[in-house]
mmCIF file of C-alpha atoms in Angstrom:
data_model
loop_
_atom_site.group_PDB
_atom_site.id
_atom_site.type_symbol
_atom_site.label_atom_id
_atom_site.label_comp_id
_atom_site.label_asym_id
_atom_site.label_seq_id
_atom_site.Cartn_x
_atom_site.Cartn_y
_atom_site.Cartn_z
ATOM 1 C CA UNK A 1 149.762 34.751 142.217
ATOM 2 C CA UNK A 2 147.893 34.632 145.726
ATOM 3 C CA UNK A 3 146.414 31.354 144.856
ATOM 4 C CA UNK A 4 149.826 30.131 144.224
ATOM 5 C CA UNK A 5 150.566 31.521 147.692
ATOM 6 C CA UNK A 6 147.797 29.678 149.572
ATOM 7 C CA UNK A 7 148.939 26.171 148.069
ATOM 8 C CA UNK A 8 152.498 27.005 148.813
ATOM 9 C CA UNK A 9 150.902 27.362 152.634
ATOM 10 C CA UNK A 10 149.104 24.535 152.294
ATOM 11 C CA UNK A 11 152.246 22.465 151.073
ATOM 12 C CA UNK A 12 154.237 23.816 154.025
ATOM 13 C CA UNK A 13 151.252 22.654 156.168
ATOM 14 C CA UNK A 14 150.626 19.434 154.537
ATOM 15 C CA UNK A 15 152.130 15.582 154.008
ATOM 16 C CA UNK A 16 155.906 16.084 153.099
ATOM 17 C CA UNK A 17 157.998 14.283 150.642
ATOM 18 C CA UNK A 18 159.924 11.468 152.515
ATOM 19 C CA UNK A 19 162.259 8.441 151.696
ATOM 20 C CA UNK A 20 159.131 6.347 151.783
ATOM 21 C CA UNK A 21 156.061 7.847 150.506
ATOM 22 C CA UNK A 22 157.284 9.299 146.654
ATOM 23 C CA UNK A 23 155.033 6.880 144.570
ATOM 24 C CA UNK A 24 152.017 8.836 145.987
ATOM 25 C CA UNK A 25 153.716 12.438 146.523
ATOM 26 C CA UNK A 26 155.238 12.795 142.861
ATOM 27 C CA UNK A 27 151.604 12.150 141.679
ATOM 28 C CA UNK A 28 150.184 14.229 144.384
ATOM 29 C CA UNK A 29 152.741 17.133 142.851
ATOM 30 C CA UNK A 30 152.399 16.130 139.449
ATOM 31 C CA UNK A 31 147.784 16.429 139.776
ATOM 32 C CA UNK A 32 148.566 19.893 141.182
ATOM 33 C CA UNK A 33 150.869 21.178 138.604
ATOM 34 C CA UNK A 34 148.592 20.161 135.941
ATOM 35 C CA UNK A 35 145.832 21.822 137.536
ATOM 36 C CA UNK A 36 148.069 25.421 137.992
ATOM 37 C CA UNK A 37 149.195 24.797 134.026
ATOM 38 C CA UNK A 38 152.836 24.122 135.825
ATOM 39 C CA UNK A 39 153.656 20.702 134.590
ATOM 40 C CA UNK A 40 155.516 21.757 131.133
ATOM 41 C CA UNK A 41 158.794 22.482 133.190
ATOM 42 C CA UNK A 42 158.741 19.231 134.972
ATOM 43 C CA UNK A 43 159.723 17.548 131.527
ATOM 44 C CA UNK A 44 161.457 20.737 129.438
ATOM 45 C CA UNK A 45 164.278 23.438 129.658
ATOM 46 C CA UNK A 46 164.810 26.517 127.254
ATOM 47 C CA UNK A 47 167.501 25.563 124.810
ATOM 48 C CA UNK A 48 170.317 27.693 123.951
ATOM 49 C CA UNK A 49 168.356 28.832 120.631
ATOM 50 C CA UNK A 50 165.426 29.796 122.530
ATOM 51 C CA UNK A 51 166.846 31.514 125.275
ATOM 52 C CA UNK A 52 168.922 33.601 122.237
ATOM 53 C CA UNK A 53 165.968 33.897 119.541
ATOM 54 C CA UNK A 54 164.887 37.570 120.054
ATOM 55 C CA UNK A 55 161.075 36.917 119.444
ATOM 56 C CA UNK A 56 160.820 34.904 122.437
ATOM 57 C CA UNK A 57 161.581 37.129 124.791
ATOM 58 C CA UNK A 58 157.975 36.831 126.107
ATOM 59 C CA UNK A 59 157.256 33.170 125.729
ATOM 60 C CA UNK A 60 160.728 33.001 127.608
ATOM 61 C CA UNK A 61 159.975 35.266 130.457
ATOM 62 C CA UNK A 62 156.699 33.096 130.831
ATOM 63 C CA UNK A 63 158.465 29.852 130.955
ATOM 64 C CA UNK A 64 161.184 31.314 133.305
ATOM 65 C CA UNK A 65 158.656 32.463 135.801
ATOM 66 C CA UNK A 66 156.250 28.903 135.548
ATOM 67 C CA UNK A 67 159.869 27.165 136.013
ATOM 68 C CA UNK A 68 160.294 29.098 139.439
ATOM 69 C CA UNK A 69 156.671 28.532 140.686
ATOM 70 C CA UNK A 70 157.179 24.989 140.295
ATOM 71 C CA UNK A 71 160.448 24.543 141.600
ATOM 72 C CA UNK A 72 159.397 26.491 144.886
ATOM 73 C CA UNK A 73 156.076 24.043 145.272
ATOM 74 C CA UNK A 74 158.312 21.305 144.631
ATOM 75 C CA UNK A 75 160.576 22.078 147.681
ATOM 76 C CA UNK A 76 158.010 23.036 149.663
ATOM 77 C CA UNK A 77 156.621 19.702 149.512
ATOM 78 C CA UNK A 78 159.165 17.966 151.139
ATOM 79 C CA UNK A 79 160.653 17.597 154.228
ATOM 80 C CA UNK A 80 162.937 19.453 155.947
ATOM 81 C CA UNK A 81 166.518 17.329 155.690
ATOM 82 C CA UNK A 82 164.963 16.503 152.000
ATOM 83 C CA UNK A 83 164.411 20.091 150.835
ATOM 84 C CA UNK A 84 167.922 20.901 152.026
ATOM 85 C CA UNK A 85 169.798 17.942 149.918
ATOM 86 C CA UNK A 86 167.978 18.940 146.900
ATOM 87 C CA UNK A 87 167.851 22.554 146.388
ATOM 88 C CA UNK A 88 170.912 22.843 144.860
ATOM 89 C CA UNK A 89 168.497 21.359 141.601
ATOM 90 C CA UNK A 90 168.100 24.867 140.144
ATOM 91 C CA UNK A 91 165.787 24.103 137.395
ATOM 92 C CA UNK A 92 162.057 22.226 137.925
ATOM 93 C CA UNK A 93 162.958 19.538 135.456
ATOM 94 C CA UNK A 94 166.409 18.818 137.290
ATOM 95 C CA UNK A 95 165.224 18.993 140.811
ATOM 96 C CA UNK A 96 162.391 16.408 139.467
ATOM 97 C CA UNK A 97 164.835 13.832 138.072
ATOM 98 C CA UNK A 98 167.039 13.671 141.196
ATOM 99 C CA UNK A 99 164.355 12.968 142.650
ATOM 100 C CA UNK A 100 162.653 10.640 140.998
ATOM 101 C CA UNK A 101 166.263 8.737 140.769
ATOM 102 C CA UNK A 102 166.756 8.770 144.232
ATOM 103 C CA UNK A 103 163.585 7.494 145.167
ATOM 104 C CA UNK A 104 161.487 6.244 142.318
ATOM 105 C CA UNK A 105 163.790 3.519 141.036
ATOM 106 C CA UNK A 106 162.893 0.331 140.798
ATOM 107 C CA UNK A 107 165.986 -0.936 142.151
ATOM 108 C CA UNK A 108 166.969 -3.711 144.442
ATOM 109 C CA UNK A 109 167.223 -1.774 147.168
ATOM 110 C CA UNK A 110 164.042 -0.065 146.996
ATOM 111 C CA UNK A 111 162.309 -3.240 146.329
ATOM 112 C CA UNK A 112 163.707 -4.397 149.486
ATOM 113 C CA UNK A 113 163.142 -1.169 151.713
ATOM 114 C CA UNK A 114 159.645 -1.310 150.851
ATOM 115 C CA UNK A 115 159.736 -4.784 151.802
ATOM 116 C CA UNK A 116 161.245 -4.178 155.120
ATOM 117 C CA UNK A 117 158.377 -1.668 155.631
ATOM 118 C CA UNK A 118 155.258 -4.255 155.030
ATOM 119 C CA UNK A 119 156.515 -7.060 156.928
ATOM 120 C CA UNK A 120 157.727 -4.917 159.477
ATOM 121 C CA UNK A 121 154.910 -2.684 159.947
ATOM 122 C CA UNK A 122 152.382 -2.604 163.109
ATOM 123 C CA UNK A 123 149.596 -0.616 163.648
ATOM 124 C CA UNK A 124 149.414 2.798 165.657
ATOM 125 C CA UNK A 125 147.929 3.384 168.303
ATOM 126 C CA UNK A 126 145.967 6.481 167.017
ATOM 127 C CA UNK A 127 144.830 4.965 163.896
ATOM 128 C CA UNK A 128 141.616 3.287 164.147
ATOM 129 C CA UNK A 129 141.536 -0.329 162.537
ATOM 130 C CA UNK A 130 140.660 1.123 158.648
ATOM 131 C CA UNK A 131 143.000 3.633 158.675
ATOM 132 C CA UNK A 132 145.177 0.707 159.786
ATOM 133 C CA UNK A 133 144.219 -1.338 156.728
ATOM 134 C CA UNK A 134 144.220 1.701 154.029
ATOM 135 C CA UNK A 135 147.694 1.766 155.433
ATOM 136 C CA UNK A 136 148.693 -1.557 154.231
ATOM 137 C CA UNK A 137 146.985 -1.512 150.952
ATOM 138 C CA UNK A 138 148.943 1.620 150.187
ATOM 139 C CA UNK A 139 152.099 0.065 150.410
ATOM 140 C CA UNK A 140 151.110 -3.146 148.553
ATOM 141 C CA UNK A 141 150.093 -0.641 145.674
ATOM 142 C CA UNK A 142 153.402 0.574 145.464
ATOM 143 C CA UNK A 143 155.109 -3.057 146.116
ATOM 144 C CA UNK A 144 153.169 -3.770 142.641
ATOM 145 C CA UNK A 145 154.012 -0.646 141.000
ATOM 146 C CA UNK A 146 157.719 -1.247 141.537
ATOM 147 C CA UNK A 147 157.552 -4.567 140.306
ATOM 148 C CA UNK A 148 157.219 -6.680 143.403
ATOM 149 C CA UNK A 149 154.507 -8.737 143.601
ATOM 150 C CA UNK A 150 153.336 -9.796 147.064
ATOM 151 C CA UNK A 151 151.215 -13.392 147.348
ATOM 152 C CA UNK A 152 147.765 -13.563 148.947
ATOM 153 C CA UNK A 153 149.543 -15.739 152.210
ATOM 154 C CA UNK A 154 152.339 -12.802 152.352
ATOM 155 C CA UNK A 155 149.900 -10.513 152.821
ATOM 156 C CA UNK A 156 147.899 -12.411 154.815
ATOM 157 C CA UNK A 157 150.937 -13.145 157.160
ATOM 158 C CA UNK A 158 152.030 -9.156 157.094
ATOM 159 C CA UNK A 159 148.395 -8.473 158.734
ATOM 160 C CA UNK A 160 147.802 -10.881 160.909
ATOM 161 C CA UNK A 161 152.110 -9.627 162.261
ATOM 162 C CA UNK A 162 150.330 -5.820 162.565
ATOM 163 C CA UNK A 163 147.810 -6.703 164.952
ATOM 164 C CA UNK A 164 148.643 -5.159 168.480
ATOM 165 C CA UNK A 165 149.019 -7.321 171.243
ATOM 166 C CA UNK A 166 145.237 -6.851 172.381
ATOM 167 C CA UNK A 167 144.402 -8.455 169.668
ATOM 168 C CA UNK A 168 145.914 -11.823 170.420
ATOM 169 C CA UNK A 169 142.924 -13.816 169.841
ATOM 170 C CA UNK A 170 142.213 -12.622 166.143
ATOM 171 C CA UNK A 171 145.501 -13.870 165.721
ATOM 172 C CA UNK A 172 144.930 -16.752 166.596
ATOM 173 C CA UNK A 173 141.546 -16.862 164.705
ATOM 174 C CA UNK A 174 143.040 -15.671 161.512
ATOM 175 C CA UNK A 175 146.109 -17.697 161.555
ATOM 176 C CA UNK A 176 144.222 -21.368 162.245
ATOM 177 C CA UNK A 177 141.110 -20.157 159.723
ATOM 178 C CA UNK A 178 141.536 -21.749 156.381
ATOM 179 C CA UNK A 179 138.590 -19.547 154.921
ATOM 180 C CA UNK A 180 140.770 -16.551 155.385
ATOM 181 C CA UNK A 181 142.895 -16.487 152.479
ATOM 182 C CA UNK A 182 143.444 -12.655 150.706
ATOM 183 C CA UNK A 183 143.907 -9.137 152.078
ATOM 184 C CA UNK A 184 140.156 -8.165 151.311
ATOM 185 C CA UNK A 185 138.615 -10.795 153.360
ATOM 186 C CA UNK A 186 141.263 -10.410 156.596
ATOM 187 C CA UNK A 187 140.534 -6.555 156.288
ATOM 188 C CA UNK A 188 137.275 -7.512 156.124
ATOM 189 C CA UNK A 189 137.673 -9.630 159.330
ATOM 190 C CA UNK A 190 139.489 -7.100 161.548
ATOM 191 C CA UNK A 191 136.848 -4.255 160.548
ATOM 192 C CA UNK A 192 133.633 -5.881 161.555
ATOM 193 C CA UNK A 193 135.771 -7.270 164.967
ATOM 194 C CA UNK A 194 136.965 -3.569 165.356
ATOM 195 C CA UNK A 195 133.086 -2.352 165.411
ATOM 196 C CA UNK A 196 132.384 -5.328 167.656
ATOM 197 C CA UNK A 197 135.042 -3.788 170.532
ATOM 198 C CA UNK A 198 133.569 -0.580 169.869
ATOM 199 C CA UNK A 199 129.509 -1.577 170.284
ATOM 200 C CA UNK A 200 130.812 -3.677 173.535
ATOM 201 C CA UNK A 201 133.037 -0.693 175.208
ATOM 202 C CA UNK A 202 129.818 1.358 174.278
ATOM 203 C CA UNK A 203 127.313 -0.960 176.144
ATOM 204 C CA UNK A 204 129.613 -1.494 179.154
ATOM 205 C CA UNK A 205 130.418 2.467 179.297
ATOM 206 C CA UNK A 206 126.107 2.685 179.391
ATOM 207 C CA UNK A 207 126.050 -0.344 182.073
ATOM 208 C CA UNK A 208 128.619 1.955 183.914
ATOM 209 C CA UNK A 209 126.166 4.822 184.047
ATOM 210 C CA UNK A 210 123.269 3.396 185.359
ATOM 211 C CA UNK A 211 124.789 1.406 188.181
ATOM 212 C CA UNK A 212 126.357 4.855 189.155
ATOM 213 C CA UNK A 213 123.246 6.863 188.603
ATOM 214 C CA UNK A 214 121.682 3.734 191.106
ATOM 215 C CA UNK A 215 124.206 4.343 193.647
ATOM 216 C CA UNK A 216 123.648 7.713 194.028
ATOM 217 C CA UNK A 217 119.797 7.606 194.187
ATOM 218 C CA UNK A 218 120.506 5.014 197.188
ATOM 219 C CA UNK A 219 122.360 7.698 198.750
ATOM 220 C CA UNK A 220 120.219 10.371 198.991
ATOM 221 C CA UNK A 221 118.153 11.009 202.430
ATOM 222 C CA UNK A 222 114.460 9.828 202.232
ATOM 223 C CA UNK A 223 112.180 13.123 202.709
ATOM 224 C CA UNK A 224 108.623 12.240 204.218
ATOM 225 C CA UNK A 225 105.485 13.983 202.870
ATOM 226 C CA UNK A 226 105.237 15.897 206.161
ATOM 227 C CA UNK A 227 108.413 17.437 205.872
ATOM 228 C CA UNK A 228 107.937 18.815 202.369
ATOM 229 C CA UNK A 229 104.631 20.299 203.126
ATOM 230 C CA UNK A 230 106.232 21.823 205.960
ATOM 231 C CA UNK A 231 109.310 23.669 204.180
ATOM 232 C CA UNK A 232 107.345 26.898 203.273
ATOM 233 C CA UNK A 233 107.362 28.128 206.735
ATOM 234 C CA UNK A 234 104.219 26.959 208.132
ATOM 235 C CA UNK A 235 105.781 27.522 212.041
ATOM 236 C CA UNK A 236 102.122 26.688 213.289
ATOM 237 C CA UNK A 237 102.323 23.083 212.307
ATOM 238 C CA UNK A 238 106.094 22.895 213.271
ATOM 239 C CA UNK A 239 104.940 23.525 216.629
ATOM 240 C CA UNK A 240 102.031 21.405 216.973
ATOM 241 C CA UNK A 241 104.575 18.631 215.616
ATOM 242 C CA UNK A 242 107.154 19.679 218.427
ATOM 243 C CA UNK A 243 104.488 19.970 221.339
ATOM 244 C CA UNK A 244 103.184 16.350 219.899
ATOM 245 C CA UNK A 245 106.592 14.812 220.575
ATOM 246 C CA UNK A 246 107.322 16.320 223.679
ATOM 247 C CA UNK A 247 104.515 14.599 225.255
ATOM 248 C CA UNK A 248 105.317 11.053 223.888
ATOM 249 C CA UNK A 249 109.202 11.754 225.232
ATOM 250 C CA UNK A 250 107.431 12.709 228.555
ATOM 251 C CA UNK A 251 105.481 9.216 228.777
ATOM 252 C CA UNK A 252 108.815 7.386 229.691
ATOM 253 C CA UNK A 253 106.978 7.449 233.461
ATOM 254 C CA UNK A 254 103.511 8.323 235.064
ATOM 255 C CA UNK A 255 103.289 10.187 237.907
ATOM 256 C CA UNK A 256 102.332 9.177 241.567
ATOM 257 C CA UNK A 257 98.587 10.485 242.833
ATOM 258 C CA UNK A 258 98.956 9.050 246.289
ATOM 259 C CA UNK A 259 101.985 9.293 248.968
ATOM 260 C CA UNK A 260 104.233 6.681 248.993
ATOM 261 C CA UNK A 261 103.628 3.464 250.511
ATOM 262 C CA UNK A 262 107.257 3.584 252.190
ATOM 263 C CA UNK A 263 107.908 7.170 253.677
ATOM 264 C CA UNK A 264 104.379 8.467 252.839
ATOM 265 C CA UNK A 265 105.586 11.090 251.242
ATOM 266 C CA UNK A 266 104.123 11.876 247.473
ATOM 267 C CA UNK A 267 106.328 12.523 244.811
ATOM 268 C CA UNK A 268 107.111 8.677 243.744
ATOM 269 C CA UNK A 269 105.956 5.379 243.932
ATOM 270 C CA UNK A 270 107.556 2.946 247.156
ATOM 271 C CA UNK A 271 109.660 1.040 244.115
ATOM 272 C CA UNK A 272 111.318 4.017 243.396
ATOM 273 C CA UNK A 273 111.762 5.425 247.074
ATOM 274 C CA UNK A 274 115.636 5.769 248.454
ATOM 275 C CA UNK A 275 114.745 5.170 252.047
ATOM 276 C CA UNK A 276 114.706 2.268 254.019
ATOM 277 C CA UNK A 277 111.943 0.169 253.301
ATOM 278 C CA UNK A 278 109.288 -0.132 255.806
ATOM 279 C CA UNK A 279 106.978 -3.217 257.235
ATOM 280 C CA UNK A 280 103.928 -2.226 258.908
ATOM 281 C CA UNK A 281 103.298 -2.739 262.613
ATOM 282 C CA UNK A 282 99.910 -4.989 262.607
ATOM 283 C CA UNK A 283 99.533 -7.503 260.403
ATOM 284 C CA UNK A 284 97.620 -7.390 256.945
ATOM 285 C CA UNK A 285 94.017 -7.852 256.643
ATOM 286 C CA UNK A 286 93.095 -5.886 260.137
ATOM 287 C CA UNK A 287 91.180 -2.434 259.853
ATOM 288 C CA UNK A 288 92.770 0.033 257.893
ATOM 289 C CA UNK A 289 91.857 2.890 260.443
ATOM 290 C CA UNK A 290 93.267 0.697 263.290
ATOM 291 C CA UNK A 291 96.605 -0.017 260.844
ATOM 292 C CA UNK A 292 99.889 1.714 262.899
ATOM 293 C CA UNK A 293 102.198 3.661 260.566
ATOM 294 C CA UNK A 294 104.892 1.631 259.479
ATOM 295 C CA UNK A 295 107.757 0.430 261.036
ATOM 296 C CA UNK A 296 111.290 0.747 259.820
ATOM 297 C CA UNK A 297 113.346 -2.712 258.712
ATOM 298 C CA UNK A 298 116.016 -3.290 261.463
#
């Protein structure tokens, strides 16, 4: 009984009956009953002699309870709207036959709503380019099995229609390709392009990466040797660096020894001096001790 729980759960969690997928879900249903020794009331209901016949009272309690268990995975494999219209079905066997006549006919109609379905269907964004495919060989299968047969060029054309816009140029390779001519060898097509895409995003994405990783090398100050050795704390060598660069900033300009020539005062040289410049009273090339002091411009 609690295993018969968990796959009730599992039902409720799983793929639900809908109006397009019963050629795999009655077979899903019908593996699983077999498996749970369920099946016999998909296909039988106690007769008025049996349900009357006083020495199967047992056998008929048995059936009666398999007949429940069935019925109750049956409607909890399908979907919401679905469980709803069918649940008046109080018996396994009859709940299986509506359903099977509502949806597993091979009628003209459901011949051409599975039609409507290939030709019309594209592929989904979260579906990668197999799952894609599996897709459309799923619903080829059960074209076939209702009695529809689809040629290699109409499934050929229903492909190639799938393909999202980004694919545009396998489109165009697939339609003008002569080679190309069943469902095997386009799937085969679109999977190796697919894992072409995927190898160049991949290279690109690592191209990405190591320009970035460049950049931000480039950007990162440049430390000398000097400066590493002194990040310890060696303050002794900081200050012989300081007192090093303190002289060459002090080098800008030398220092008189003499007075100046102009004012004869010392302090600066006579190019520098503010005063008024000076011409001396005897002329050059006299004695130096005989030499007046100098005489202001007028």
């Amino acid at each position: 009984m609690s295993a018969n729980k968990s796959i009730v759960a599992d039902l409720n969690a799983g793929e639900k009956l809908t109006s397009n997928n019963y050629d795999v879900w009655h077979r899903k249903v019908q593996f699983l009953l077999e498996m749970l020794d369920l099946h016999e009331p998909l296909t039988k209901e106690l007769t008025e002699a049996e349900r009357t016949n006083p020495r199967r009272v047992q056998a008929n309690e048995d059936f009666r309870k398999k007949d429940r268990a069935a019925r109750i995975m049956l409607l909890s494999s399908m979907s919401n709207d679905l469980l709803l219209r069918f649940e008046r079905h109080r018996t396994t066997k009859d709940l299986w036959v509506a359903v099977k006549l509502q949806y597993g006919g091979t009628s003209t109609t459901r011949i051409r709503q599975l039609t409507l379905r290939f030709d019309g269907y594209k592929k989904r964004p979260e579906h990668s380019m197999r799952e894609h495919i599996l897709a459309m060989s799923n619903m080829i299968s059960e074209l076939q099995q209702a009695g529809h047969v689809l040629s290699n060029e109409q499934q050929l054309q229903a492909v190639i229609r799938s393909l999202p816009r980004s694919w545009e140029h396998m489109r165009v390779n697939l339609t003008h390709n002569d080679n190309i001519r069943t469902f095997d060898e386009v799937a085969r097509h679109v999977e190796l392009e697919e894992d072409r895409l995927l190898a160049e995003r991949a290279d690109k994405a690592a191209g990405e990466a190591m320009i970035a990783a460049s950049k931000n090398l480039q950007r990162k100050p440049r430390q000398n040797s000097g400066s590493k050795k002194n990040a310890g704390g060696n303050g002794v060598a900081n200050a012989k660096i300081d007192k090093k660069r303190s002289k060459k900033r002090g080098k800008g300009k030398e220092k008189p020894k003499g007075a100046c020539f102009n004012c004869d005062q010392v302090g600066h040289f006579a190019r520098y001096c503010t005063k008024p410049k000076t011409v001396p009273s005897e002329p050059f090339g006299t004695d130096r001790s005989k030499v007046g002091r100098n005489v202001p411009i007028p």
